Amino acid sequence: MSMFRYYAAKAKGQALVPAKAVHTNFLRTGRIARDAEDWVAEERRYLTDEEVAARTGLRLENAGRKTHQRLSRFHKGIRFPEIIFHKTLATLPHLGYVHVTASKANFADYKDVTWGFYIANFSAEITADEHFFNRINPRYSRMYFAVAMKNEEDGKTLQQVINRDFRENGVVFRTADPKTALKNVLMLGAKNAELRKIVEAIG
């Protein structure tokens, strides 16, 4: 169960005005009267957790696609696949994160590391344990992060999981600044010194 109750607010200007007020008063005075009794009281329609999660997911995936477009427009020598999918938090369906893209990169102590880039609509500590997010704070609008990934066998199938052999918690980077995030991702995708110099020049 969610920790909150969510409701859909009625759009402004949708209150109903009886026909008498529209026609009779307008013909008599040239004005449309809107007395208190003419307005229908707004009723709140509470949303299910599933409806909230669906709305959250749509917003997250739209943000992911726009971010991928920005990455793709930077330089023809840096390209990332569009791999958009989201997940919402079970007890807080208005919060979630979206996977934007994935690739491989080399680091000083790690070679050929597979990583995925995400955007979350909350801020949190990223931990080394199985919970991954700790001290979730919804007051900050976005968190951008990339994590190292690896294939792990689950029964007869392979699935991608966080590679916690990479820097203990698997985190490649984490930031609240969108410009820093884009620069970091572009640097991960720059395959030679010339491209890295172009990325480093971003203000």
PDB file of C-alpha atoms in Angstrom, residues 117-118 126 142-146 173-182 184:
ATOM      1  CA  PHE A 117      22.354   5.841 -17.203  1.00  0.00           C
ATOM      2  CA  TYR A 118      19.237   6.750 -15.170  1.00  0.00           C
ATOM      3  CA  ILE A 126      22.939   5.123  -3.365  1.00  0.00           C
ATOM      4  CA  ARG A 142      15.911  15.157 -10.175  1.00  0.00           C
ATOM      5  CA  MET A 143      18.861  12.866  -9.573  1.00  0.00           C
ATOM      6  CA  TYR A 144      21.064  11.651 -12.421  1.00  0.00           C
ATOM      7  CA  PHE A 145      23.213   8.582 -11.996  1.00  0.00           C
ATOM      8  CA  ALA A 146      24.999   5.823 -13.852  1.00  0.00           C
ATOM      9  CA  PHE A 173      28.541   8.838 -10.996  1.00  0.00           C
ATOM     10  CA  ARG A 174      25.655  10.561  -9.209  1.00  0.00           C
ATOM     11  CA  THR A 175      24.678  14.240  -9.475  1.00  0.00           C
ATOM     12  CA  ALA A 176      21.733  16.623  -9.148  1.00  0.00           C
ATOM     13  CA  ASP A 177      23.053  18.859 -11.949  1.00  0.00           C
ATOM     14  CA  PRO A 178      21.747  17.989 -15.445  1.00  0.00           C
ATOM     15  CA  LYS A 179      24.693  19.639 -17.227  1.00  0.00           C
ATOM     16  CA  THR A 180      27.190  17.640 -15.168  1.00  0.00           C
ATOM     17  CA  ALA A 181      25.229  14.461 -15.871  1.00  0.00           C
ATOM     18  CA  LEU A 182      25.187  15.021 -19.636  1.00  0.00           C
ATOM     19  CA  ASN A 184      29.670  12.665 -17.657  1.00  0.00           C
TER      20      ASN A 184
END
